[in-house]
Coordinates of C-alpha atoms and ligand atoms in Angstrom, one line a residue:
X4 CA 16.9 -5.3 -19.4
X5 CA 16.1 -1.7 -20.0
X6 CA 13.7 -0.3 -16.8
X7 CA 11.8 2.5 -18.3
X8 CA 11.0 5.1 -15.3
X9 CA 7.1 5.6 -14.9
X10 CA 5.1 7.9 -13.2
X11 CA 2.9 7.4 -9.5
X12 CA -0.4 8.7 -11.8
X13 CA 0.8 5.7 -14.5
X14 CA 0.0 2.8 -11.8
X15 CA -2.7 4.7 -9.0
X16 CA -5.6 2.8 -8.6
X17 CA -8.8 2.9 -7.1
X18 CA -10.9 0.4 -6.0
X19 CA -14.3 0.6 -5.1
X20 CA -17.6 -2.0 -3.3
X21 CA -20.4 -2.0 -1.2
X22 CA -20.3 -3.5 2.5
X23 CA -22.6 -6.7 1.9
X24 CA -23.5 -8.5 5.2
X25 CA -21.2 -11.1 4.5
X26 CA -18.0 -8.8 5.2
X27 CA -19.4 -7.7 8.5
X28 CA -19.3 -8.5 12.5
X29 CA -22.5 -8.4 14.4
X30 CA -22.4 -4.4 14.7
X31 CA -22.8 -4.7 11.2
X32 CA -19.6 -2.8 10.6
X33 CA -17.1 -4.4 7.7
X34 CA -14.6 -6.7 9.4
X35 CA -10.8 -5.5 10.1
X36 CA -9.5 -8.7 8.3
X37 CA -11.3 -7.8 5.2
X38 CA -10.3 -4.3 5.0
X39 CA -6.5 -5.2 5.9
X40 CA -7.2 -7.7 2.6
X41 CA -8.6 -5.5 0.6
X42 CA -5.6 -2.5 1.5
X43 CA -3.1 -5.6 0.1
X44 CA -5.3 -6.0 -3.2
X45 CA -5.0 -2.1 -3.6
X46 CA -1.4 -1.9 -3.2
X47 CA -0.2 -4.6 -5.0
X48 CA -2.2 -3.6 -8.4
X49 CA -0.6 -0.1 -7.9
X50 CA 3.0 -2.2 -7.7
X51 CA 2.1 -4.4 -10.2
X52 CA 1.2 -1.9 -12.7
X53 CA 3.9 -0.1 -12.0
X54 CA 6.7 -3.0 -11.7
X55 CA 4.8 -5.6 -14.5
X56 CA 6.2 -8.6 -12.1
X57 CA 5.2 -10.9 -9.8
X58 CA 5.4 -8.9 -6.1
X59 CA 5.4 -10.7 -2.6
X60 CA 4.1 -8.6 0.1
X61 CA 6.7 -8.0 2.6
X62 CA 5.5 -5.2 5.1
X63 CA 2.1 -3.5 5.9
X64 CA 3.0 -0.8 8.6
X65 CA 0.9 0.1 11.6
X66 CA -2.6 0.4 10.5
X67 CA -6.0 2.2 12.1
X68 CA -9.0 2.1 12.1
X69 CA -10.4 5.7 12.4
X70 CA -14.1 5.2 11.5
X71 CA -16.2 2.4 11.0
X72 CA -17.4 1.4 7.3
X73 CA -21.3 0.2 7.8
X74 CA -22.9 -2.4 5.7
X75 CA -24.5 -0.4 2.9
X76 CA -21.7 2.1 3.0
X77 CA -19.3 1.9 0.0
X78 CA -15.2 1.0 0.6
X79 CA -13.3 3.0 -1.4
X80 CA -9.1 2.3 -2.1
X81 CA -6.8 4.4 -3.3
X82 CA -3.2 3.2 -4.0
X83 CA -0.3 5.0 -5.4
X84 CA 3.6 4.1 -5.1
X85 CA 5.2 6.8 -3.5
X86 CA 9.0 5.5 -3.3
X87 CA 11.0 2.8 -5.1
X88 CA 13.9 1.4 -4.1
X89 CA 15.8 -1.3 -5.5
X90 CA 14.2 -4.4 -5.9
X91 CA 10.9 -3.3 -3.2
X92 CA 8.9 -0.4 -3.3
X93 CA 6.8 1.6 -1.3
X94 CA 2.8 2.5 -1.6
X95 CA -0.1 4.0 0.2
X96 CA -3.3 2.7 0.3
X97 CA -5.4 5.6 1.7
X98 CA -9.4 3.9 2.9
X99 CA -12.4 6.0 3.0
X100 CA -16.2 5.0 3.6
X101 CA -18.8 6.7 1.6
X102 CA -22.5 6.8 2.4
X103 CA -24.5 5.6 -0.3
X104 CA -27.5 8.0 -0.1
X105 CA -25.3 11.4 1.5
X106 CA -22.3 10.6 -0.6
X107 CA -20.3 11.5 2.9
X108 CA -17.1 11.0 2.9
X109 CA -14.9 9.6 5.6
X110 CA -10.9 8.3 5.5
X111 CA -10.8 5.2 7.6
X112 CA -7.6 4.3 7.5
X113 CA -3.9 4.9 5.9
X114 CA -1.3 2.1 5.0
X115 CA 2.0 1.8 3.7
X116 CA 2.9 -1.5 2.7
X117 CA 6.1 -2.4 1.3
X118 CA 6.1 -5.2 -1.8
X119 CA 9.2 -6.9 -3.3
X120 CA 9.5 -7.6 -6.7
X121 CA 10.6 -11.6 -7.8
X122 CA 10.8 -13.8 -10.2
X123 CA 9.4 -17.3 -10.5
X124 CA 12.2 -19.2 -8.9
X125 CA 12.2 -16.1 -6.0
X126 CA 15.5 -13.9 -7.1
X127 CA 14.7 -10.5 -6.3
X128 CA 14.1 -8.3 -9.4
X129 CA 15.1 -4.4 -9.9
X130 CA 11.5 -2.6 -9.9
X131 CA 11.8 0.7 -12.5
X132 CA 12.6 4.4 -11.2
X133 CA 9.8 7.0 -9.9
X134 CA 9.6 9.8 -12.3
X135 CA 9.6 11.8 -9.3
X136 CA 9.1 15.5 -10.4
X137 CA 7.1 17.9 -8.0
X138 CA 8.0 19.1 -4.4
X139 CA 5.3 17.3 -3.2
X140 CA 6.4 13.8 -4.9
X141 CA 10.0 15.1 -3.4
X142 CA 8.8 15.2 0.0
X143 CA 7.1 12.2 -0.1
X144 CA 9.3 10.0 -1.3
X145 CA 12.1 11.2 1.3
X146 CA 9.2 10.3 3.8
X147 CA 9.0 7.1 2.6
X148 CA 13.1 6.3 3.1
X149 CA 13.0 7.7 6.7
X150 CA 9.4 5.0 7.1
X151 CA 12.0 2.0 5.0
X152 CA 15.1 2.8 7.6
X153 CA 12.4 1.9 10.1
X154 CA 10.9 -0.5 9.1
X155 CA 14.1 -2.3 8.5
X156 CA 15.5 -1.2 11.7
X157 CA 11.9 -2.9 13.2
X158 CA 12.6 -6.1 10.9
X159 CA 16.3 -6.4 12.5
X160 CA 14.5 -6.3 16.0
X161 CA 12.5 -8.8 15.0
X162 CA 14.9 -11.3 13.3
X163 CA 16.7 -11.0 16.3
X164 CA 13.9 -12.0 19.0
X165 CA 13.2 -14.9 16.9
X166 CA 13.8 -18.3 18.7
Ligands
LIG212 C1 10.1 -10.1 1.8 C2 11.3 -11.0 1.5 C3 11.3 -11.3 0.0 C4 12.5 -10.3 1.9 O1 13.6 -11.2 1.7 P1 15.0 -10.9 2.4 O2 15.9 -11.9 1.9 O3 14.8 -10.7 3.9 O4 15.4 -9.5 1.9 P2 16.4 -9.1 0.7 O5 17.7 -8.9 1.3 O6 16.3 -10.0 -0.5 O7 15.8 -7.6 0.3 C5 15.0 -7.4 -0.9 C6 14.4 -6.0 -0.7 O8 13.3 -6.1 0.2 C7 13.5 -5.1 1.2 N1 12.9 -5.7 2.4 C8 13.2 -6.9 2.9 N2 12.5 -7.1 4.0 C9 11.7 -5.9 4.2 C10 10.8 -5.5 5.2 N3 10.4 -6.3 6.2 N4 10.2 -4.3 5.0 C11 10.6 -3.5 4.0 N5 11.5 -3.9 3.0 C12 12.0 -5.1 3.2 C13 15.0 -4.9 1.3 O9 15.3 -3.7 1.9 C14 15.4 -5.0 -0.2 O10 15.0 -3.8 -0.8 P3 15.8 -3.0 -2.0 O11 16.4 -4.1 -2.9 O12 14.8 -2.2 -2.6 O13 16.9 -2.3 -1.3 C15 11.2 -12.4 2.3 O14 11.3 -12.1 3.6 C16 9.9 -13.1 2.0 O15 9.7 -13.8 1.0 N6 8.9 -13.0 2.9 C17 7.6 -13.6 2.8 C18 6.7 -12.8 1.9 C19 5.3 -13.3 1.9 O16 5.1 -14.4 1.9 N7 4.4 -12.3 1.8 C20 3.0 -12.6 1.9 C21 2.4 -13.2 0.7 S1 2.8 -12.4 -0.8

């Protein structure tokens, strides 16, 4: 099968909702479990649309939470793939808040999460190339290998700790 090479703009997304009351704590600020969720929805259409498989999630590195998102407020994800490898591939899921009335914008958080494409019966799949073509999308992506070595050294940690 012939992997035709596609571009980060190709498979960015962008997702967008309002904080309703059911997503919040008692502050009335949107939960950390339903932004984490929402960060892994953002990636993995980004991946998807740019692998057109079926994707497991197999790392979300360190994540903060800069500035709360207030019930009211609009949640705004934006996902684009900034390295692939072989069969997994990398993408950012930048968070920002956005007051409804202002229009102020705030980022909340940054991911990287790392997805896997499979198929159906779970063999890893080859995921097509980056068209990778300014300095910028140079840089980045060489970001992301020295982020994988890590996160693979961490994995190999943790593998090893297990009882
Ligand atoms: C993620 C998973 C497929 C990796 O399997 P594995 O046998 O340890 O890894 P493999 O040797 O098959 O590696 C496949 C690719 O994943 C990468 N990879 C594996 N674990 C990784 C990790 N923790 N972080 C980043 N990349 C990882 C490998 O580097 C390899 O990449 P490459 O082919 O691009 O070089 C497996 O651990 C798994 O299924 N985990 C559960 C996933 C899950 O349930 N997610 C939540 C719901 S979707």
């Amino acid at each position: 099968m012939t992997l035709v090479p596609k571009r980060a703009s190709e498979s960015a997304t962008e997702m967008v909702q309002v904080v309703l009351p059911n997503d919040a704590n008692p502050l009335g600020y949107i939960l950390g479990g339903t932004v984490m969720h929402l960060i892994d929805i953002a990636g993995a259409i980004a991946c998807h649309r740019h692998t057109r498989s079926l994707l497991v999630t197999a790392a979300v590195d360190d994540l903060q939470f800069l500035h709360s998102i207030k019930v009211g407020d609009l949640i705004i994800l934006k996902a684009h793939v900034t390295c692939v490898f072989k069969t997994s591939l990398e993408v950012q899921v930048d968070v920002y808040s956005e007051e409804t009335l202002t229009g102020t914008r705030q980022l909340t958080s940054r991911a990287y999460l790392t997805f896997v494409a499979v198929a159906r019966d779970g063999e890893r799949v080859p995921v097509p190339p980056l068209i990778v073509e300014t300095e910028e999308e140079r840089r980045v992506c060489e970001e992301a290998h020295a982020r994988r070595e890590q996160r693979l050294k961490r994995k190999t940690e943790s593998l090893k700790s297990e009882v």
